[in-house]
PDB file of C-alpha atoms in Angstrom:
ATOM      1  CA  ASP A   1       4.735  63.295 -23.858  1.00  0.00           C
ATOM      2  CA  ALA A   2       3.623  63.470 -27.570  1.00  0.00           C
ATOM      3  CA  LYS A   3       3.597  66.642 -29.238  1.00  0.00           C
ATOM      4  CA  THR A   4       0.567  68.242 -30.798  1.00  0.00           C
ATOM      5  CA  THR A   5       0.186  70.427 -33.864  1.00  0.00           C
ATOM      6  CA  GLN A   6      -2.717  72.954 -34.084  1.00  0.00           C
ATOM      7  CA  PRO A   7      -3.400  75.803 -36.753  1.00  0.00           C
ATOM      8  CA  PRO A   8      -2.538  79.093 -35.170  1.00  0.00           C
ATOM      9  CA  SER A   9      -5.761  80.783 -35.705  1.00  0.00           C
ATOM     10  CA  MET A  10      -9.255  80.262 -37.175  1.00  0.00           C
ATOM     11  CA  ASP A  11     -12.370  82.204 -37.404  1.00  0.00           C
ATOM     12  CA  CYS A  12     -15.962  80.958 -37.023  1.00  0.00           C
ATOM     13  CA  ALA A  13     -19.231  82.692 -37.704  1.00  0.00           C
ATOM     14  CA  GLU A  14     -21.555  83.062 -34.724  1.00  0.00           C
ATOM     15  CA  GLY A  15     -24.216  80.175 -34.536  1.00  0.00           C
ATOM     16  CA  ARG A  16     -22.051  77.916 -36.830  1.00  0.00           C
ATOM     17  CA  ALA A  17     -19.995  74.878 -35.837  1.00  0.00           C
ATOM     18  CA  ALA A  18     -16.316  75.461 -34.956  1.00  0.00           C
ATOM     19  CA  ASN A  19     -14.093  72.555 -35.919  1.00  0.00           C
ATOM     20  CA  LEU A  20     -10.784  72.559 -34.301  1.00  0.00           C
ATOM     21  CA  PRO A  21      -8.176  70.188 -35.511  1.00  0.00           C
ATOM     22  CA  CYS A  22      -5.309  68.656 -33.774  1.00  0.00           C
ATOM     23  CA  ASN A  23      -2.549  66.490 -35.046  1.00  0.00           C
ATOM     24  CA  HIS A  24      -0.704  64.061 -32.669  1.00  0.00           C
ATOM     25  CA  SER A  25       0.752  61.539 -34.720  1.00  0.00           C
ATOM     26  CA  THR A  26       3.349  60.289 -32.162  1.00  0.00           C
ATOM     27  CA  ILE A  27       0.838  59.699 -29.460  1.00  0.00           C
ATOM     28  CA  SER A  28       1.259  56.536 -27.562  1.00  0.00           C
ATOM     29  CA  GLY A  29      -1.421  53.954 -26.660  1.00  0.00           C
ATOM     30  CA  ASN A  30      -1.993  55.081 -23.097  1.00  0.00           C
ATOM     31  CA  GLU A  31      -2.040  58.764 -23.672  1.00  0.00           C
ATOM     32  CA  TYR A  32      -5.282  60.593 -23.515  1.00  0.00           C
ATOM     33  CA  VAL A  33      -6.296  63.649 -25.861  1.00  0.00           C
ATOM     34  CA  TYR A  34      -7.269  66.667 -23.607  1.00  0.00           C
ATOM     35  CA  TRP A  35      -8.781  69.854 -24.879  1.00  0.00           C
ATOM     36  CA  TYR A  36      -8.792  73.079 -22.882  1.00  0.00           C
ATOM     37  CA  ARG A  37      -9.408  76.677 -23.540  1.00  0.00           C
ATOM     38  CA  GLN A  38      -8.201  79.993 -22.184  1.00  0.00           C
ATOM     39  CA  ILE A  39     -10.208  83.156 -22.500  1.00  0.00           C
ATOM     40  CA  HIS A  40      -7.949  86.128 -22.208  1.00  0.00           C
ATOM     41  CA  SER A  41      -6.463  86.792 -18.700  1.00  0.00           C
ATOM     42  CA  GLN A  42      -8.059  83.657 -17.131  1.00  0.00           C
ATOM     43  CA  GLY A  43      -7.076  80.225 -16.288  1.00  0.00           C
ATOM     44  CA  PRO A  44      -7.506  77.423 -18.687  1.00  0.00           C
ATOM     45  CA  GLN A  45     -11.082  75.710 -18.685  1.00  0.00           C
ATOM     46  CA  TYR A  46     -11.494  71.980 -19.087  1.00  0.00           C
ATOM     47  CA  ILE A  47     -13.654  71.223 -22.041  1.00  0.00           C
ATOM     48  CA  ILE A  48     -13.331  67.406 -22.912  1.00  0.00           C
ATOM     49  CA  HIS A  49     -11.143  64.583 -23.153  1.00  0.00           C
ATOM     50  CA  GLY A  50     -10.868  61.155 -24.581  1.00  0.00           C
ATOM     51  CA  LEU A  51      -8.615  57.924 -25.337  1.00  0.00           C
ATOM     52  CA  LYS A  52     -10.273  56.071 -28.360  1.00  0.00           C
ATOM     53  CA  ASN A  53     -13.928  56.766 -28.626  1.00  0.00           C
ATOM     54  CA  ASN A  54     -15.711  59.851 -29.566  1.00  0.00           C
ATOM     55  CA  GLU A  55     -16.930  61.838 -26.558  1.00  0.00           C
ATOM     56  CA  THR A  56     -19.478  64.454 -26.184  1.00  0.00           C
ATOM     57  CA  ASN A  57     -20.574  66.626 -23.244  1.00  0.00           C
ATOM     58  CA  GLU A  58     -22.485  69.793 -22.864  1.00  0.00           C
ATOM     59  CA  MET A  59     -19.751  71.956 -24.222  1.00  0.00           C
ATOM     60  CA  ALA A  60     -18.402  70.071 -27.109  1.00  0.00           C
ATOM     61  CA  SER A  61     -17.722  66.904 -29.135  1.00  0.00           C
ATOM     62  CA  LEU A  62     -14.405  65.337 -29.492  1.00  0.00           C
ATOM     63  CA  ILE A  63     -13.771  63.270 -32.651  1.00  0.00           C
ATOM     64  CA  ILE A  64     -10.635  60.800 -32.391  1.00  0.00           C
ATOM     65  CA  THR A  65      -9.512  59.122 -35.750  1.00  0.00           C
ATOM     66  CA  GLU A  66      -9.324  55.439 -35.579  1.00  0.00           C
ATOM     67  CA  ASP A  67      -5.444  55.500 -35.696  1.00  0.00           C
ATOM     68  CA  ARG A  68      -5.587  58.215 -32.905  1.00  0.00           C
ATOM     69  CA  LYS A  69      -3.241  60.288 -34.780  1.00  0.00           C
ATOM     70  CA  SER A  70      -5.446  63.210 -34.973  1.00  0.00           C
ATOM     71  CA  SER A  71      -8.621  64.725 -33.383  1.00  0.00           C
ATOM     72  CA  THR A  72     -11.172  67.437 -33.830  1.00  0.00           C
ATOM     73  CA  LEU A  73     -12.862  69.459 -31.295  1.00  0.00           C
ATOM     74  CA  ILE A  74     -16.381  70.408 -32.394  1.00  0.00           C
ATOM     75  CA  LEU A  75     -18.189  73.401 -30.674  1.00  0.00           C
ATOM     76  CA  PRO A  76     -21.620  72.806 -32.308  1.00  0.00           C
ATOM     77  CA  HIS A  77     -23.125  76.291 -32.151  1.00  0.00           C
ATOM     78  CA  ALA A  78     -20.385  78.786 -31.395  1.00  0.00           C
ATOM     79  CA  THR A  79     -21.135  82.007 -29.610  1.00  0.00           C
ATOM     80  CA  LEU A  80     -19.007  85.295 -29.107  1.00  0.00           C
ATOM     81  CA  ARG A  81     -18.132  83.982 -25.606  1.00  0.00           C
ATOM     82  CA  ASP A  82     -16.304  80.794 -27.320  1.00  0.00           C
ATOM     83  CA  THR A  83     -13.696  83.258 -28.554  1.00  0.00           C
ATOM     84  CA  ALA A  84     -10.368  82.020 -26.849  1.00  0.00           C
ATOM     85  CA  VAL A  85      -7.402  80.031 -27.397  1.00  0.00           C
ATOM     86  CA  TYR A  86      -7.958  76.389 -27.601  1.00  0.00           C
ATOM     87  CA  TYR A  87      -5.209  73.805 -26.394  1.00  0.00           C
ATOM     88  CA  CYS A  88      -5.088  70.185 -27.457  1.00  0.00           C
ATOM     89  CA  ILE A  89      -2.908  68.116 -25.229  1.00  0.00           C
ATOM     90  CA  VAL A  90      -1.979  64.587 -25.211  1.00  0.00           C
ATOM     91  CA  ARG A  91      -0.983  63.261 -21.766  1.00  0.00           C
ATOM     92  CA  VAL A  92      -0.442  60.383 -19.278  1.00  0.00           C
ATOM     93  CA  GLY A  93       1.302  62.592 -16.761  1.00  0.00           C
ATOM     94  CA  ASP A  94       1.823  66.181 -16.537  1.00  0.00           C
ATOM     95  CA  MET A  95      -0.180  68.761 -18.507  1.00  0.00           C
ATOM     96  CA  ARG A  96       1.991  70.574 -20.967  1.00  0.00           C
ATOM     97  CA  PHE A  97       0.739  73.286 -23.219  1.00  0.00           C
ATOM     98  CA  GLY A  98       1.560  73.808 -26.938  1.00  0.00           C
ATOM     99  CA  ALA A  99       0.871  77.119 -28.837  1.00  0.00           C
ATOM    100  CA  GLY A 100      -2.816  76.375 -29.242  1.00  0.00           C
ATOM    101  CA  THR A 101      -5.460  77.535 -31.753  1.00  0.00           C
ATOM    102  CA  ARG A 102      -6.778  81.188 -31.356  1.00  0.00           C
ATOM    103  CA  LEU A 103     -10.550  80.738 -32.130  1.00  0.00           C
ATOM    104  CA  THR A 104     -12.220  84.096 -33.001  1.00  0.00           C
ATOM    105  CA  VAL A 105     -16.015  83.826 -33.420  1.00  0.00           C
ATOM    106  CA  LYS A 106     -17.496  86.721 -35.492  1.00  0.00           C
ATOM    107  CA  PRO A 107     -21.021  88.090 -35.505  1.00  0.00           C
TER     108      PRO A 107
ATOM    109  CA  GLY B   1     -16.123  70.641 -12.524  1.00  0.00           C
ATOM    110  CA  ALA B   2     -13.986  71.017  -9.404  1.00  0.00           C
ATOM    111  CA  VAL B   3     -12.926  74.544  -8.208  1.00  0.00           C
ATOM    112  CA  VAL B   4      -9.405  75.873  -7.704  1.00  0.00           C
ATOM    113  CA  SER B   5      -8.830  79.359  -6.386  1.00  0.00           C
ATOM    114  CA  GLN B   6      -5.991  81.600  -6.188  1.00  0.00           C
ATOM    115  CA  HIS B   7      -5.051  84.591  -4.077  1.00  0.00           C
ATOM    116  CA  PRO B   8      -4.232  87.315  -4.710  1.00  0.00           C
ATOM    117  CA  SER B   9      -5.700  87.623  -8.190  1.00  0.00           C
ATOM    118  CA  ARG B  10      -3.228  90.440  -8.985  1.00  0.00           C
ATOM    119  CA  VAL B  11      -0.206  91.821  -7.109  1.00  0.00           C
ATOM    120  CA  ILE B  12       2.222  94.786  -7.721  1.00  0.00           C
ATOM    121  CA  CYS B  13       5.350  94.838  -5.785  1.00  0.00           C
ATOM    122  CA  LYS B  14       8.683  96.530  -5.547  1.00  0.00           C
ATOM    123  CA  SER B  15      11.838  95.142  -6.919  1.00  0.00           C
ATOM    124  CA  GLY B  16      13.721  93.031  -4.258  1.00  0.00           C
ATOM    125  CA  THR B  17      10.510  92.012  -2.298  1.00  0.00           C
ATOM    126  CA  SER B  18       9.047  88.574  -2.085  1.00  0.00           C
ATOM    127  CA  VAL B  19       5.634  87.796  -2.953  1.00  0.00           C
ATOM    128  CA  LYS B  20       3.554  84.581  -1.706  1.00  0.00           C
ATOM    129  CA  ILE B  21       0.705  83.090  -4.048  1.00  0.00           C
ATOM    130  CA  GLU B  22      -1.764  80.693  -2.653  1.00  0.00           C
ATOM    131  CA  CYS B  23      -3.566  78.043  -4.607  1.00  0.00           C
ATOM    132  CA  ARG B  24      -6.495  76.056  -3.021  1.00  0.00           C
ATOM    133  CA  SER B  25      -8.642  73.243  -4.190  1.00  0.00           C
ATOM    134  CA  LEU B  26     -11.941  74.219  -2.858  1.00  0.00           C
ATOM    135  CA  ASP B  27     -14.072  70.896  -3.093  1.00  0.00           C
ATOM    136  CA  PHE B  28     -11.702  68.183  -3.484  1.00  0.00           C
ATOM    137  CA  GLN B  29      -8.241  66.912  -2.129  1.00  0.00           C
ATOM    138  CA  ALA B  30      -5.367  67.279  -4.524  1.00  0.00           C
ATOM    139  CA  THR B  31      -2.204  65.076  -3.917  1.00  0.00           C
ATOM    140  CA  THR B  32      -0.522  66.912  -6.875  1.00  0.00           C
ATOM    141  CA  MET B  33      -0.672  70.613  -7.700  1.00  0.00           C
ATOM    142  CA  PHE B  34       1.107  72.301 -10.595  1.00  0.00           C
ATOM    143  CA  TRP B  35       2.591  75.727 -11.055  1.00  0.00           C
ATOM    144  CA  TYR B  36       2.568  77.425 -14.427  1.00  0.00           C
ATOM    145  CA  ARG B  37       3.994  80.803 -15.774  1.00  0.00           C
ATOM    146  CA  GLN B  38       2.606  82.443 -18.778  1.00  0.00           C
ATOM    147  CA  PHE B  39       4.137  85.591 -20.521  1.00  0.00           C
ATOM    148  CA  PRO B  40       2.191  87.900 -22.744  1.00  0.00           C
ATOM    149  CA  LYS B  41       1.064  86.302 -25.983  1.00  0.00           C
ATOM    150  CA  GLN B  42       2.758  82.997 -25.085  1.00  0.00           C
ATOM    151  CA  SER B  43       1.504  79.601 -23.772  1.00  0.00           C
ATOM    152  CA  LEU B  44       1.575  78.248 -20.435  1.00  0.00           C
ATOM    153  CA  MET B  45       4.953  76.953 -19.254  1.00  0.00           C
ATOM    154  CA  LEU B  46       5.107  74.430 -16.584  1.00  0.00           C
ATOM    155  CA  MET B  47       7.373  75.592 -13.594  1.00  0.00           C
ATOM    156  CA  ALA B  48       7.068  72.729 -11.028  1.00  0.00           C
ATOM    157  CA  THR B  49       4.995  69.875  -9.870  1.00  0.00           C
ATOM    158  CA  SER B  50       4.113  69.893  -6.163  1.00  0.00           C
ATOM    159  CA  ASN B  51       3.253  66.734  -4.132  1.00  0.00           C
ATOM    160  CA  GLU B  52       1.764  67.056  -0.764  1.00  0.00           C
ATOM    161  CA  GLY B  53       4.121  66.577   1.962  1.00  0.00           C
ATOM    162  CA  SER B  54       7.191  66.253  -0.297  1.00  0.00           C
ATOM    163  CA  LYS B  55       9.648  68.499  -2.168  1.00  0.00           C
ATOM    164  CA  ALA B  56       8.582  70.118  -5.401  1.00  0.00           C
ATOM    165  CA  THR B  57      10.003  68.728  -8.636  1.00  0.00           C
ATOM    166  CA  TYR B  58      11.200  71.833 -10.825  1.00  0.00           C
ATOM    167  CA  GLU B  59      11.352  72.061 -14.603  1.00  0.00           C
ATOM    168  CA  GLN B  60      14.740  72.667 -16.124  1.00  0.00           C
ATOM    169  CA  GLY B  61      15.615  76.314 -15.974  1.00  0.00           C
ATOM    170  CA  VAL B  62      13.354  77.181 -13.173  1.00  0.00           C
ATOM    171  CA  GLU B  63      15.412  78.252 -10.117  1.00  0.00           C
ATOM    172  CA  LYS B  64      14.045  76.316  -7.045  1.00  0.00           C
ATOM    173  CA  ASP B  65      15.599  78.908  -4.759  1.00  0.00           C
ATOM    174  CA  LYS B  66      13.863  81.708  -6.218  1.00  0.00           C
ATOM    175  CA  PHE B  67      10.448  80.037  -6.811  1.00  0.00           C
ATOM    176  CA  LEU B  68       9.670  78.430  -3.377  1.00  0.00           C
ATOM    177  CA  ILE B  69       6.868  76.004  -3.310  1.00  0.00           C
ATOM    178  CA  ASN B  70       5.274  74.536  -0.238  1.00  0.00           C
ATOM    179  CA  HIS B  71       2.408  71.934  -0.461  1.00  0.00           C
ATOM    180  CA  ALA B  72       1.773  71.550   3.203  1.00  0.00           C
ATOM    181  CA  SER B  73      -1.874  70.092   2.964  1.00  0.00           C
ATOM    182  CA  LEU B  74      -4.058  68.284   0.418  1.00  0.00           C
ATOM    183  CA  THR B  75      -5.919  71.512  -0.389  1.00  0.00           C
ATOM    184  CA  LEU B  76      -3.108  74.167  -0.358  1.00  0.00           C
ATOM    185  CA  SER B  77      -0.012  74.948  -2.130  1.00  0.00           C
ATOM    186  CA  THR B  78       1.956  78.176  -2.139  1.00  0.00           C
ATOM    187  CA  LEU B  79       4.450  79.772  -4.506  1.00  0.00           C
ATOM    188  CA  THR B  80       6.677  82.515  -3.069  1.00  0.00           C
ATOM    189  CA  VAL B  81       8.641  84.480  -5.548  1.00  0.00           C
ATOM    190  CA  THR B  82      11.574  85.615  -3.702  1.00  0.00           C
ATOM    191  CA  SER B  83      13.590  88.866  -4.322  1.00  0.00           C
ATOM    192  CA  ALA B  84      11.350  89.536  -7.238  1.00  0.00           C
ATOM    193  CA  HIS B  85      12.667  91.593 -10.271  1.00  0.00           C
ATOM    194  CA  PRO B  86      10.836  93.079 -13.195  1.00  0.00           C
ATOM    195  CA  GLU B  87      11.583  90.101 -15.453  1.00  0.00           C
ATOM    196  CA  ASP B  88       9.551  87.914 -12.975  1.00  0.00           C
ATOM    197  CA  SER B  89       6.486  89.875 -13.939  1.00  0.00           C
ATOM    198  CA  SER B  90       4.063  87.353 -15.513  1.00  0.00           C
ATOM    199  CA  PHE B  91       0.844  85.539 -15.166  1.00  0.00           C
ATOM    200  CA  TYR B  92       1.208  82.601 -12.526  1.00  0.00           C
ATOM    201  CA  ILE B  93      -1.353  79.752 -12.679  1.00  0.00           C
ATOM    202  CA  CYS B  94      -1.832  76.750 -10.548  1.00  0.00           C
ATOM    203  CA  SER B  95      -3.669  73.689 -11.183  1.00  0.00           C
ATOM    204  CA  ALA B  96      -4.741  70.704  -9.078  1.00  0.00           C
ATOM    205  CA  LYS B  97      -5.172  67.137  -9.838  1.00  0.00           C
ATOM    206  CA  THR B  98      -7.981  64.861  -8.655  1.00  0.00           C
ATOM    207  CA  ILE B  99      -7.928  61.265  -7.548  1.00  0.00           C
ATOM    208  CA  TRP B 100      -9.489  60.684 -11.042  1.00  0.00           C
ATOM    209  CA  ASP B 101      -6.488  62.138 -12.685  1.00  0.00           C
ATOM    210  CA  GLU B 102      -8.399  65.151 -13.913  1.00  0.00           C
ATOM    211  CA  GLN B 103      -6.692  68.542 -13.678  1.00  0.00           C
ATOM    212  CA  PHE B 104      -8.454  71.886 -12.966  1.00  0.00           C
ATOM    213  CA  PHE B 105      -6.797  75.280 -13.150  1.00  0.00           C
ATOM    214  CA  GLY B 106      -6.988  78.434 -10.870  1.00  0.00           C
ATOM    215  CA  PRO B 107      -7.972  81.841 -12.441  1.00  0.00           C
ATOM    216  CA  GLY B 108      -4.302  82.899 -12.289  1.00  0.00           C
ATOM    217  CA  THR B 109      -2.358  85.576 -10.434  1.00  0.00           C
ATOM    218  CA  ARG B 110      -1.038  88.535 -12.280  1.00  0.00           C
ATOM    219  CA  LEU B 111       2.412  89.738 -10.862  1.00  0.00           C
ATOM    220  CA  THR B 112       3.813  93.142 -11.718  1.00  0.00           C
ATOM    221  CA  VAL B 113       7.246  93.737 -10.240  1.00  0.00           C
ATOM    222  CA  LEU B 114       8.175  97.518 -10.465  1.00  0.00           C
TER     223      LEU B 114
END
């Protein structure tokens, strides 16, 4: 599976958009980009995934660059409950986790 | 999304005993389930992949005789930590894959070995 690079931590003000970047420069053509998050002491929660096109659901938006070498997860209006570790994963088979980004939403 | 449950949510046991953790897909059938382990302040590490009716595939460095996995039905996989020791204390998380290739995770089981 391709590896991903994410910043170790980010802060965001409550009510503002949180933009979480992910680099996956070695992604192959059939690998999807997945985003999960893990709130302390819980199992990972699925957020969104995509292949080429931008995707949006009730939780977030996923922007994938045209060359697919990077993507951004956007939480449009972050709340305190969005404080978590966010994992960007590229996969075609097993789901393997990197270190993720610890997002802290501040009041 | 689909729901995956784990039981128990936390367990404390004495060194040398065996502990069984159950993982169930509640509203879908999962031909493949996965087991992960997470130590404090670290990411999830894949331990093994479990396919219904066949032997599990273990990741390098994971002892198959210590971590027994059984996937007897399309909705249930079990992980048994045999002869547990304090270094096996960890957060164990399972996940199940749907026929649409989506993967949903359980809430995790915190194992403490005294």
